[in-house]
Short mmCIF file of C-alpha atoms in Angstrom, two decimals:
data_model
loop_
_atom_site.label_atom_id
_atom_site.label_comp_id
_atom_site.label_asym_id
_atom_site.label_seq_id
_atom_site.Cartn_x
_atom_site.Cartn_y
_atom_site.Cartn_z
CA MET H 1 132.78 -20.30 -155.92
CA SER H 2 132.84 -17.95 -158.85
CA TYR H 3 132.02 -18.67 -162.52
CA ALA H 4 133.44 -16.37 -165.19
CA GLU H 5 135.18 -16.27 -168.83
CA LYS H 6 138.05 -18.22 -167.55
CA HIS H 7 136.15 -21.05 -166.49
CA ILE H 8 135.38 -21.86 -170.21
CA THR H 9 137.52 -24.49 -171.86
CA ALA H 10 138.87 -23.72 -175.38
CA PHE H 11 140.83 -26.23 -176.95
CA LYS H 12 143.17 -25.59 -179.66
CA SER H 13 142.59 -28.28 -181.90
CA ASP H 14 140.16 -31.14 -182.64
CA LEU H 15 142.59 -33.66 -181.75
CA ALA H 16 142.76 -31.98 -178.19
CA LYS H 17 139.10 -32.38 -177.86
CA ILE H 18 139.36 -35.92 -178.48
CA ARG H 19 141.88 -36.57 -176.02
CA ALA H 20 140.03 -34.33 -173.28
CA ARG H 21 136.88 -36.64 -173.64
CA ALA H 22 137.98 -39.94 -175.42
CA SER H 23 135.06 -41.77 -174.19
CA MET H 24 132.96 -39.66 -176.17
CA TYR H 25 134.32 -40.74 -179.37
CA ILE H 26 135.39 -44.30 -178.88
CA GLY H 27 133.54 -45.55 -175.78
CA PRO H 28 135.36 -46.73 -172.74
CA THR H 29 138.89 -46.61 -172.93
CA ASP H 30 139.80 -50.26 -171.78
CA SER H 31 140.00 -53.20 -174.33
CA ASP H 32 136.78 -52.08 -175.87
CA GLY H 33 138.08 -48.58 -176.65
CA VAL H 34 141.16 -50.09 -178.32
CA PHE H 35 139.32 -52.54 -180.27
CA ASN H 36 137.33 -49.31 -181.33
CA LEU H 37 140.51 -47.72 -182.66
CA VAL H 38 141.76 -50.70 -184.62
CA ARG H 39 138.33 -51.19 -186.21
CA GLU H 40 138.08 -47.65 -187.33
CA VAL H 41 141.19 -48.05 -189.14
CA LEU H 42 140.06 -51.55 -190.55
CA ASP H 43 136.58 -50.08 -191.62
CA ASN H 44 138.44 -47.69 -194.12
CA GLY H 45 139.77 -50.91 -195.98
CA LEU H 46 136.49 -52.34 -195.93
CA ASP H 47 134.96 -49.20 -197.45
CA GLU H 48 137.29 -49.16 -200.23
CA ALA H 49 136.35 -52.81 -200.88
CA LYS H 50 132.49 -51.80 -200.88
CA ALA H 51 133.28 -49.02 -203.32
CA LYS H 52 134.89 -51.92 -205.47
CA ARG H 53 138.76 -50.30 -205.01
CA ASN H 54 140.32 -53.14 -202.57
CA SER H 55 140.12 -56.48 -202.24
CA PHE H 56 142.44 -57.02 -199.14
CA VAL H 57 142.72 -55.76 -195.52
CA GLY H 58 145.53 -56.75 -193.19
CA VAL H 59 146.69 -56.00 -189.58
CA TRP H 60 149.65 -57.01 -187.39
CA VAL H 61 148.95 -56.79 -183.86
CA LEU H 62 152.21 -56.38 -181.89
CA GLU H 63 153.91 -55.12 -178.42
CA SER H 64 151.18 -57.58 -176.27
CA GLY H 65 148.36 -55.72 -178.31
CA ARG H 66 148.90 -52.31 -177.92
CA ARG H 67 150.70 -51.50 -181.67
CA PHE H 68 148.98 -52.08 -184.67
CA VAL H 69 149.88 -52.09 -188.23
CA VAL H 70 146.77 -51.97 -190.88
CA VAL H 71 147.13 -52.22 -194.47
CA ASP H 72 144.49 -52.00 -197.42
CA TYR H 73 145.23 -52.10 -201.27
CA GLY H 74 142.78 -49.32 -201.79
CA VAL H 75 143.22 -45.92 -203.81
CA GLY H 76 145.02 -44.15 -200.88
CA ILE H 77 143.99 -41.11 -198.85
CA PRO H 78 144.18 -37.68 -200.83
CA VAL H 79 147.65 -36.11 -200.09
CA LYS H 80 147.37 -32.50 -202.44
CA ILE H 81 146.68 -29.11 -200.65
CA HIS H 82 142.95 -29.00 -199.56
CA PRO H 83 141.00 -26.13 -201.44
CA LYS H 84 139.40 -24.84 -198.11
CA ALA H 85 141.69 -25.90 -195.51
CA LYS H 86 144.95 -25.11 -197.23
CA ILE H 87 146.69 -27.83 -195.69
CA SER H 88 147.61 -31.23 -197.23
CA THR H 89 144.37 -33.21 -197.41
CA LEU H 90 146.15 -36.25 -195.49
CA THR H 91 146.68 -34.03 -192.56
CA HIS H 92 143.20 -32.57 -193.07
CA VAL H 93 141.46 -36.02 -192.64
CA LEU H 94 143.75 -36.89 -189.67
CA THR H 95 143.19 -34.03 -187.70
CA SER H 96 139.77 -32.02 -188.37
CA LEU H 97 136.17 -33.50 -187.11
CA GLN H 98 134.14 -34.07 -189.71
CA SER H 99 136.50 -33.92 -192.52
CA SER H 100 135.64 -37.22 -194.66
CA GLY H 101 135.00 -38.24 -198.03
CA LYS H 102 131.99 -40.42 -196.53
CA MET H 103 129.73 -37.33 -195.37
CA THR H 104 128.24 -37.26 -199.04
CA ALA H 105 127.67 -40.37 -201.46
CA GLU H 106 129.95 -38.84 -204.31
CA ALA H 107 132.89 -40.96 -203.09
CA TYR H 108 131.35 -43.98 -201.17
CA GLN H 109 127.82 -45.25 -201.88
CA ASN H 110 127.70 -46.97 -198.47
CA SER H 111 130.17 -46.89 -195.81
CA VAL H 112 130.74 -47.57 -192.06
CA GLY H 113 132.57 -44.27 -191.33
CA VAL H 114 129.58 -41.62 -191.29
CA HIS H 115 130.70 -38.98 -188.71
CA GLY H 116 134.12 -38.14 -189.88
CA VAL H 117 135.19 -38.67 -186.66
CA GLY H 118 136.68 -42.21 -186.06
CA ILE H 119 140.41 -42.11 -187.79
CA LYS H 120 140.57 -38.54 -186.25
CA ALA H 121 140.39 -40.45 -182.71
CA VAL H 122 142.83 -42.55 -183.72
CA THR H 123 145.30 -39.82 -184.46
CA ALA H 124 144.35 -38.30 -181.03
CA LEU H 125 144.51 -41.11 -179.22
CA ALA H 126 147.97 -42.80 -180.27
CA SER H 127 150.83 -42.18 -178.64
CA LYS H 128 152.89 -42.87 -182.20
CA LEU H 129 151.33 -42.85 -185.16
CA THR H 130 152.64 -42.94 -188.39
CA VAL H 131 150.60 -43.15 -192.27
CA TRP H 132 151.73 -44.17 -195.75
CA THR H 133 149.51 -43.53 -198.58
CA PHE H 134 149.98 -44.27 -202.30
CA ARG H 135 148.25 -41.73 -204.67
CA LYS H 136 148.52 -42.06 -208.31
CA ASP H 137 147.74 -38.47 -209.04
CA ALA H 138 150.56 -37.53 -206.40
CA GLN H 139 153.32 -39.74 -208.33
CA GLY H 140 153.90 -42.12 -205.09
CA TRP H 141 153.80 -42.71 -201.56
CA HIS H 142 153.51 -39.76 -199.23
CA SER H 143 153.55 -40.03 -195.32
CA THR H 144 153.21 -37.97 -192.21
CA SER H 145 153.54 -38.75 -188.19
CA PHE H 146 151.74 -37.83 -185.24
CA GLY H 147 152.42 -38.22 -181.46
CA SER H 148 149.93 -38.00 -178.73
CA GLY H 149 147.26 -35.64 -181.12
CA LYS H 150 150.29 -33.32 -182.60
CA GLU H 151 151.96 -33.53 -186.02
CA THR H 152 155.80 -34.70 -185.74
CA ALA H 153 156.28 -34.58 -189.12
CA PRO H 154 154.94 -32.99 -191.94
CA VAL H 155 153.46 -34.61 -194.94
CA LYS H 156 156.22 -35.57 -197.48
CA LYS H 157 157.18 -37.89 -200.39
CA CYS H 158 158.89 -41.10 -199.53
CA ALA H 159 159.52 -44.91 -200.49
CA ALA H 160 157.08 -47.16 -200.01
CA PRO H 161 156.72 -48.66 -196.37
CA LYS H 162 157.81 -52.09 -195.12
CA LEU H 163 155.37 -54.12 -193.70
CA PRO H 164 155.97 -56.41 -190.16
CA ASP H 165 156.12 -60.01 -192.38
CA GLY H 166 159.08 -57.77 -194.73
CA THR H 167 156.96 -57.32 -197.61
CA THR H 168 156.74 -53.73 -199.45
CA PRO H 169 153.08 -53.09 -200.86
CA LYS H 170 152.98 -51.53 -204.35
CA ASN H 171 149.72 -49.19 -203.23
CA GLY H 172 147.43 -48.57 -200.84
CA THR H 173 147.44 -47.21 -197.15
CA VAL H 174 149.43 -48.11 -193.96
CA PHE H 175 148.87 -47.07 -190.46
CA ASP H 176 151.34 -48.02 -187.98
CA PHE H 177 150.24 -47.04 -184.31
CA THR H 178 150.53 -47.25 -180.41
CA VAL H 179 147.74 -46.80 -178.24
CA ASP H 180 148.61 -43.99 -175.92
CA PRO H 181 149.35 -45.61 -172.24
CA LYS H 182 147.94 -42.14 -170.61
CA ILE H 183 144.81 -42.69 -172.29
CA PHE H 184 144.49 -46.51 -172.04
CA ALA H 185 146.63 -47.46 -169.11
CA SER H 186 147.49 -50.96 -169.20
CA ALA H 187 144.30 -51.90 -171.48
CA LYS H 188 145.41 -54.28 -174.79
CA LEU H 189 143.24 -55.69 -177.51
CA ASP H 190 141.08 -58.83 -176.77
CA PRO H 191 142.19 -61.03 -179.55
CA VAL H 192 139.27 -63.20 -179.73
CA ARG H 193 137.29 -60.19 -180.66
CA LEU H 194 139.46 -59.19 -183.40
CA ASN H 195 139.64 -62.82 -184.72
CA LYS H 196 135.62 -62.47 -184.42
CA TRP H 197 135.31 -59.39 -186.05
CA ALA H 198 137.55 -60.40 -189.21
CA LYS H 199 135.15 -63.66 -189.63
CA ILE H 200 131.67 -61.86 -189.56
CA SER H 201 133.60 -58.99 -191.83
CA SER H 202 134.20 -61.65 -194.36
CA PHE H 203 131.05 -62.85 -195.04
CA LEU H 204 129.72 -59.44 -195.39
CA ASN H 205 132.49 -58.58 -197.94
CA PRO H 206 132.38 -61.75 -200.14
CA ASN H 207 135.80 -62.62 -202.03
CA VAL H 208 137.81 -59.60 -199.43
CA ALA H 209 140.70 -61.45 -197.94
CA ILE H 210 140.94 -60.10 -194.40
CA LYS H 211 144.38 -61.24 -192.60
CA VAL H 212 144.95 -61.02 -188.66
CA THR H 213 148.84 -61.49 -187.59
CA PHE H 214 149.52 -61.67 -183.99
CA GLU H 215 152.95 -61.07 -182.81
CA GLY H 216 154.82 -64.71 -182.67
CA LYS H 217 151.77 -66.72 -184.52
CA GLU H 218 151.02 -67.73 -187.63
CA PRO H 219 148.48 -65.55 -189.44
CA ALA H 220 144.67 -66.43 -190.05
CA THR H 221 143.26 -65.17 -193.24
CA TYR H 222 139.24 -65.19 -193.44
CA ILE H 223 137.62 -64.85 -197.14
CA SER H 224 134.45 -65.96 -197.81
CA LYS H 225 133.15 -67.29 -201.38
CA ASN H 226 129.31 -67.33 -200.77
CA GLY H 227 128.82 -64.57 -198.21
CA LEU H 228 125.27 -64.78 -196.38
CA GLN H 229 125.13 -68.54 -197.08
CA ASP H 230 128.26 -69.12 -195.62
CA TYR H 231 127.58 -67.36 -192.70
CA VAL H 232 124.16 -69.43 -192.18
CA ASP H 233 125.93 -72.67 -192.70
CA PHE H 234 128.79 -71.16 -189.96
CA ARG H 235 126.02 -70.47 -187.00
CA VAL H 236 123.99 -73.70 -188.13
CA ALA H 237 127.46 -75.71 -187.49
CA LYS H 238 127.88 -73.69 -184.34
CA ASP H 239 125.09 -73.76 -182.54
CA LYS H 240 124.59 -77.50 -183.52
CA VAL H 241 120.72 -76.79 -184.61
CA GLN H 242 118.90 -78.55 -187.49
CA ILE H 243 117.72 -76.07 -189.95
CA LEU H 244 113.54 -76.18 -190.52
CA GLY H 245 113.17 -75.67 -194.12
CA LYS H 246 115.70 -74.11 -196.65
CA PRO H 247 117.58 -70.88 -195.42
CA ILE H 248 116.38 -67.79 -196.76
CA ILE H 249 118.73 -65.41 -198.53
CA LEU H 250 117.84 -62.10 -200.05
CA SER H 251 119.85 -59.54 -201.43
CA HIS H 252 118.62 -55.96 -202.07
CA SER H 253 120.08 -52.54 -202.81
CA MET H 254 118.97 -51.76 -199.35
CA VAL H 255 119.92 -55.00 -197.18
CA ASP H 256 121.55 -58.31 -197.05
CA ILE H 257 119.67 -60.85 -194.98
CA GLY H 258 120.52 -64.34 -194.53
CA ILE H 259 118.52 -66.10 -191.60
CA ALA H 260 117.34 -69.67 -191.22
CA PHE H 261 114.22 -71.25 -189.01
CA THR H 262 116.10 -73.93 -186.29
CA ASP H 263 115.04 -76.75 -183.95
CA GLY H 264 116.54 -74.27 -181.48
CA ILE H 265 114.78 -71.62 -179.01
CA ASP H 266 117.47 -68.72 -178.45
CA VAL H 267 117.24 -65.90 -181.25
CA GLY H 268 120.65 -66.12 -182.71
CA VAL H 269 120.11 -62.87 -185.27
CA ASP H 270 123.25 -60.51 -185.68
CA PHE H 271 122.63 -56.98 -186.98
CA PHE H 272 124.85 -54.80 -188.92
CA THR H 273 124.88 -51.23 -190.85
CA ASN H 274 127.19 -50.87 -193.83
CA THR H 275 128.92 -54.27 -192.14
CA VAL H 276 129.77 -52.69 -188.63
CA ALA H 277 128.04 -54.49 -185.79
CA ASN H 278 124.98 -53.06 -184.17
CA PRO H 279 124.91 -55.57 -181.25
CA ASP H 280 122.03 -53.79 -179.51
CA GLY H 281 120.11 -54.22 -182.54
CA GLY H 282 118.19 -51.01 -183.78
CA PHE H 283 115.34 -49.90 -185.92
CA HIS H 284 116.37 -52.48 -188.29
CA ALA H 285 116.06 -55.58 -186.08
CA ASP H 286 112.59 -54.38 -184.92
CA THR H 287 111.77 -53.89 -188.58
CA LEU H 288 112.78 -57.58 -189.57
CA PHE H 289 110.70 -59.04 -186.80
CA LYS H 290 107.63 -57.23 -187.29
CA VAL H 291 107.78 -58.27 -190.99
CA LEU H 292 108.07 -61.96 -190.09
CA TYR H 293 105.15 -61.51 -187.82
CA ASP H 294 103.02 -59.52 -190.35
CA THR H 295 103.65 -61.70 -193.27
CA LEU H 296 103.32 -65.13 -191.57
CA LYS H 297 99.61 -64.34 -190.00
CA PRO H 298 97.93 -65.09 -193.23
CA TYR H 299 99.08 -68.54 -192.84
CA ALA H 300 98.23 -69.39 -189.19
CA GLY H 301 94.56 -69.95 -189.67
CA LYS H 302 93.81 -70.82 -186.16
CA ARG H 303 96.87 -70.89 -184.27
CA LYS H 304 97.67 -67.91 -182.25
CA PHE H 305 100.90 -66.81 -181.97
CA THR H 306 103.29 -63.44 -181.05
CA ALA H 307 105.84 -61.62 -182.48
CA MET H 308 108.28 -62.84 -179.83
CA SER H 309 107.25 -66.47 -180.34
CA VAL H 310 108.18 -66.05 -183.88
CA LYS H 311 111.53 -65.04 -183.16
CA ALA H 312 112.46 -68.50 -181.44
CA GLY H 313 115.29 -70.63 -183.24
CA ILE H 314 116.15 -68.01 -186.00
CA ILE H 315 119.68 -67.78 -186.64
CA GLY H 316 121.40 -65.65 -189.46
CA ILE H 317 122.56 -61.88 -190.27
CA LEU H 318 121.19 -58.74 -191.53
CA ASN H 319 123.20 -55.94 -192.98
CA VAL H 320 121.47 -52.62 -193.84
CA ARG H 321 123.18 -50.37 -196.34
CA LEU H 322 122.84 -46.39 -195.52
CA ASN H 323 124.37 -43.50 -196.76
CA SER H 324 125.62 -41.98 -193.91
CA PRO H 325 123.08 -43.83 -191.07
CA LYS H 326 122.39 -42.55 -187.60
CA PHE H 327 123.69 -44.55 -184.20
CA SER H 328 123.01 -44.00 -180.94
CA SER H 329 126.64 -43.44 -180.35
CA GLN H 330 129.71 -42.97 -182.36
CA THR H 331 130.77 -46.63 -181.40
CA LYS H 332 127.55 -47.96 -183.40
CA GLU H 333 126.12 -50.20 -181.32
CA LYS H 334 122.38 -49.43 -181.87
CA LEU H 335 120.91 -48.04 -185.24
CA VAL H 336 118.26 -45.20 -184.91
CA ASP H 337 117.76 -43.97 -188.54
CA GLU H 338 114.19 -43.81 -189.51
CA ALA H 339 115.24 -45.05 -193.08
CA ALA H 340 115.82 -48.72 -191.16
CA LYS H 341 111.89 -48.57 -190.69
CA ALA H 342 109.11 -47.53 -193.05
CA PRO H 343 111.46 -47.97 -196.10
CA LEU H 344 112.89 -51.16 -195.16
CA TYR H 345 109.82 -52.58 -193.89
CA GLU H 346 108.19 -52.19 -197.51
CA ILE H 347 111.42 -53.80 -199.08
CA LEU H 348 111.20 -56.87 -196.80
CA LYS H 349 107.51 -57.11 -196.90
CA SER H 350 107.55 -57.53 -200.46
CA GLU H 351 110.71 -60.06 -200.53
CA PHE H 352 109.33 -62.59 -197.31
CA ALA H 353 105.54 -62.10 -198.84
CA THR H 354 107.00 -63.54 -202.09
CA VAL H 355 109.10 -66.32 -199.98
CA TRP H 356 105.84 -67.11 -198.30
CA THR H 357 103.87 -67.45 -201.50
CA LYS H 358 106.71 -69.92 -203.11
CA ASN H 359 106.55 -72.08 -199.77
CA LYS H 360 102.99 -71.82 -198.17
CA THR H 361 103.73 -75.44 -196.54
CA PHE H 362 106.76 -73.88 -195.02
CA ALA H 363 105.26 -71.13 -193.62
CA ARG H 364 102.17 -72.89 -192.25
CA ASN H 365 105.15 -74.71 -190.47
CA VAL H 366 106.67 -71.95 -189.03
CA CYS H 367 103.23 -70.74 -187.97
CA LYS H 368 102.37 -73.88 -185.93
CA ARG H 369 105.99 -73.97 -184.78
CA ALA H 370 105.55 -69.87 -183.22
CA ALA H 371 101.97 -71.21 -182.04
CA ASP H 372 103.17 -74.31 -179.97
CA TYR H 373 105.87 -72.00 -178.54
CA ALA H 374 103.41 -69.65 -177.32
CA GLN H 375 101.56 -72.23 -175.82
CA ALA H 376 104.41 -74.15 -173.90
CA HIS H 377 104.42 -70.28 -172.27
CA VAL H 378 100.54 -70.33 -171.43
CA ASP H 379 100.99 -73.71 -170.25
CA PHE H 380 103.67 -73.00 -167.82
CA ARG H 381 101.95 -70.12 -166.54
CA ASN H 382 98.97 -72.42 -166.00
CA ASN H 383 100.88 -75.12 -163.95
CA ALA H 384 100.22 -74.55 -160.63
CA LYS H 385 102.38 -77.15 -159.23
CA VAL H 386 105.54 -75.79 -160.80
CA MET H 387 104.18 -72.07 -159.61
CA ARG H 388 103.61 -73.25 -156.07
CA ALA H 389 107.66 -74.80 -156.28
CA LEU H 390 108.90 -71.37 -157.67
CA LYS H 391 107.01 -69.61 -154.65
CA VAL H 392 106.23 -66.71 -157.53
CA PRO H 393 103.91 -63.87 -155.84
CA LYS H 394 100.64 -63.17 -157.73
CA GLY H 395 101.55 -60.65 -160.42
CA LYS H 396 105.05 -61.11 -160.21
CA ALA H 397 106.98 -61.78 -163.28
CA LEU H 398 107.50 -65.69 -163.24
CA LEU H 399 111.31 -66.13 -164.40
CA PRO H 400 114.19 -63.47 -165.73
CA GLY H 401 113.99 -62.83 -169.02
CA LYS H 402 117.31 -63.51 -169.84
CA LEU H 403 117.18 -67.08 -168.79
CA MET H 404 117.98 -69.32 -171.90
CA ALA H 405 116.64 -72.89 -172.64
CA ALA H 406 119.70 -75.18 -172.80
CA VAL H 407 118.06 -76.98 -175.81
CA HIS H 408 121.38 -78.43 -177.80
CA CYS H 409 122.40 -81.38 -175.71
CA LYS H 410 120.58 -83.97 -173.28
CA PRO H 411 119.42 -83.19 -170.08
CA GLU H 412 121.89 -85.65 -168.56
CA GLU H 413 124.36 -83.83 -170.42
CA ARG H 414 123.96 -79.99 -169.55
CA GLU H 415 125.87 -78.17 -167.00
CA VAL H 416 124.39 -75.24 -165.37
CA PHE H 417 125.74 -71.69 -164.44
CA ILE H 418 123.53 -69.82 -161.99
CA LEU H 419 124.18 -66.08 -162.79
CA GLU H 420 123.42 -62.58 -161.60
CA GLY H 421 123.09 -59.60 -163.40
CA GLU H 422 124.78 -58.09 -166.77
CA SER H 423 128.74 -59.16 -165.19
CA ALA H 424 127.35 -62.71 -164.88
CA GLY H 425 130.00 -65.29 -165.39
CA GLY H 426 132.14 -65.93 -161.84
CA CYS H 427 131.94 -62.41 -160.22
CA HIS H 428 130.94 -63.42 -156.87
CA ILE H 429 132.58 -65.47 -153.96
CA GLY H 430 131.29 -68.99 -152.65
CA ASP H 431 128.77 -67.43 -149.99
CA VAL H 432 126.68 -65.81 -152.64
CA GLU H 433 123.28 -67.51 -152.48
CA VAL H 434 120.86 -68.43 -155.09
CA ARG H 435 117.23 -69.40 -155.54
CA LEU H 436 116.54 -72.87 -156.46
CA GLY H 437 113.63 -74.63 -157.88
CA ASN H 438 111.96 -75.44 -154.66
CA GLY H 439 112.26 -71.97 -153.35
CA GLU H 440 115.23 -72.62 -151.16
CA SER H 441 118.38 -70.41 -151.16
CA LYS H 442 121.96 -72.00 -150.96
CA SER H 443 125.47 -70.66 -151.75
CA PHE H 444 127.93 -71.70 -154.61
CA VAL H 445 129.62 -73.47 -151.92
CA GLN H 446 126.94 -75.60 -150.21
CA LEU H 447 125.91 -76.48 -153.73
CA ALA H 448 129.40 -77.82 -154.73
CA LYS H 449 129.02 -79.36 -150.91
CA ASP H 450 125.83 -81.21 -151.32
CA PHE H 451 127.14 -82.81 -154.76
CA GLU H 452 130.20 -84.25 -153.16
CA ALA H 453 127.96 -85.63 -150.12
CA GLY H 454 125.52 -87.17 -152.82
CA LEU H 455 122.83 -84.72 -152.30
CA ASP H 456 120.60 -83.54 -155.16
CA ASN H 457 119.37 -80.23 -155.73
CA TYR H 458 116.96 -78.95 -158.66
CA GLY H 459 116.47 -76.01 -160.94
CA ILE H 460 113.86 -75.09 -163.69
CA ALA H 461 114.63 -75.82 -167.38
CA PHE H 462 112.55 -75.54 -170.40
CA ASN H 463 111.66 -79.34 -171.67
CA LYS H 464 111.90 -78.99 -175.61
CA SER H 465 109.70 -82.19 -176.41
CA LYS H 466 107.23 -81.48 -173.98
CA LYS H 467 107.22 -77.71 -174.74
CA CYS H 468 107.12 -76.77 -171.13
CA PHE H 469 109.49 -75.76 -168.10
CA VAL H 470 110.05 -78.72 -165.64
CA PRO H 471 112.52 -79.17 -162.96
CA PHE H 472 115.58 -80.72 -163.39
CA LYS H 473 119.00 -81.79 -161.33
CA LEU H 474 121.83 -79.68 -161.05
CA ASP H 475 124.41 -82.10 -162.33
CA HIS H 476 128.17 -81.57 -160.69
CA PRO H 477 128.18 -78.35 -159.54
CA ARG H 478 131.62 -77.51 -158.60
CA ILE H 479 134.02 -74.24 -158.38
CA THR H 480 135.20 -73.32 -162.12
CA LYS H 481 137.06 -70.25 -161.24
CA TYR H 482 139.30 -68.65 -158.76
CA ALA H 483 139.61 -65.17 -158.28
CA THR H 484 143.33 -63.51 -157.52
CA GLU H 485 141.83 -60.41 -156.49
CA LEU H 486 138.68 -59.41 -154.66
CA ILE H 487 137.27 -56.17 -153.15
CA GLU H 488 134.87 -55.70 -150.52
CA LEU H 489 131.85 -53.35 -150.30
CA THR H 490 129.77 -52.24 -147.37
CA PHE H 491 126.08 -51.19 -148.54
CA ASP H 492 124.07 -48.44 -146.20
CA ASN H 493 121.83 -51.47 -145.15
CA GLY H 494 124.75 -53.11 -143.33
CA THR H 495 125.45 -55.81 -146.28
CA VAL H 496 128.55 -56.70 -146.83
CA TRP H 497 129.39 -57.70 -150.60
CA LYS H 498 132.61 -59.42 -151.64
CA GLY H 499 133.82 -60.29 -155.36
CA THR H 500 135.66 -59.23 -158.29
CA PRO H 501 136.59 -55.56 -158.99
CA ASP H 502 135.11 -55.87 -162.63
CA HIS H 503 131.67 -57.10 -161.45
CA LEU H 504 128.92 -54.49 -162.53
CA PHE H 505 126.38 -53.03 -160.41
CA LEU H 506 123.06 -51.12 -161.80
CA LEU H 507 122.85 -47.66 -160.86
CA LYS H 508 119.51 -46.02 -160.51
CA SER H 509 120.51 -43.66 -162.94
CA GLY H 510 120.33 -46.82 -165.56
CA VAL H 511 123.83 -47.39 -166.11
CA TYR H 512 126.08 -50.34 -164.97
CA LYS H 513 129.18 -49.41 -163.20
CA LYS H 514 132.19 -51.51 -162.07
CA ALA H 515 132.72 -52.64 -158.34
CA GLU H 516 135.91 -50.96 -158.14
CA ASP H 517 134.58 -47.53 -159.46
CA LEU H 518 131.55 -46.97 -157.31
CA GLU H 519 131.43 -44.25 -155.05
CA SER H 520 129.67 -43.62 -151.79
CA THR H 521 127.16 -40.91 -153.65
CA ASP H 522 126.44 -43.83 -156.06
CA GLU H 523 122.46 -45.11 -155.20
CA LEU H 524 122.00 -48.90 -156.87
CA MET H 525 118.52 -50.09 -158.31
CA GLU H 526 116.76 -51.24 -155.60
CA SER H 527 115.91 -54.97 -155.79
CA PRO H 528 113.74 -57.43 -153.64
CA GLN H 529 116.92 -58.96 -152.48
CA PRO H 530 120.04 -58.03 -151.01
CA PRO H 531 122.85 -56.75 -153.46
CA ASP H 532 124.93 -60.18 -152.80
CA ARG H 533 121.85 -62.73 -153.46
CA ALA H 534 121.80 -63.95 -156.81
CA LEU H 535 118.03 -64.88 -158.01
CA PHE H 536 117.30 -67.96 -160.17
#
């Protein structure tokens, strides 16, 4: 096999680079990728809002979630000839990587877009795209069009565009694009995810209206007057928990935070950077919990607790504002910017120290609760009866870290789903076995049959009032999902697995791969159980 100059790839344009390796810029080319494209355009409207130049963002979802019209009422994208690129600035912004008004702080102090990549990905990965923008300095509306990364109509002056609802905007920017089937195949937008984004974004952008319209349905408009306080109230109602003390609402030039300590167990803080979600957290998440632990220690007295036990039951939101923040990827799942460590720590430490000084009784109550929660874990580890029932080998972990306590309802009202892996939620056939509280293993089908025959099976759950883990009855095991498409895999050890094509397997490389994408050369992460067994 030869290797020469001809084997080195040379792209004619930045858009061709994006099309060749789309996943590098937007993540997977599935429904997540479609959402990321739509979000890139919507985020531009929110950036205008943060710059105090816009109060409305709207999106229409058409053609079964594959075509989108997005509008904002901001100041528009410049259209005159760029002094260095020597082409219309609108074309430059849509086609040249790192061409953006957000690379410096002159036009946008804090923006979602920081890499100068997002809108270029939309241009490259849309089979059809037309952009209209209104500029006062250019005396009106201008438009341009692209198809699969190639300009099909140059920038020219035009009439105002007509939106899908028949209205005509007086100013702003309008994007009308369809995702390219060559890139996204049959992928389409997840409506639940879009509505969730709109709702959360309204809390982080008070008094900005975000309107979402799905074809054939009534539009939904999200707007929040009180921002962070509204979000805390929303989470309390959603999680069905009771607040302990008053919510803590802090606003600073660098960070907005609204959190509440509750009687729940789960950690429910959502993290954002410049209003874009960071589902994997990052340095700002680590900093928040370190500050809470450090500032509460002076009120602990003789009580002992851990940083983990302080987290229990906290719900809320934290949004850090940074100029040109650094993320682990273009899709911004995790913040990895050093500015979210030491500088943020000092700001939050000062703010929380003031809160605890003014509310010493509340601070001591939080410490007591954290200490009680930490002690519950110690009691569980020292409970010989439970340990024997679980048959936990010496030196092994007690329970998977993902196990969550069902604390928001009475034990007799709980419904238990025994899940496996990152893809948990109905990926297996009924023959898959699960580990019960007494150490036995039974299949999903057998659990349902036992219930119908009047036989009881038990698992382990956290008892909120007794602060310990106890056995509990699996109430009403039953079939909840039928799979219309299954695939079968045979592993090197002879084990045969059957399940849904999108079930994720963890590879030795540390990444997850769908069952339908596995190849004979892939090596799975070693497990103490066969791949088709789910451990409780």
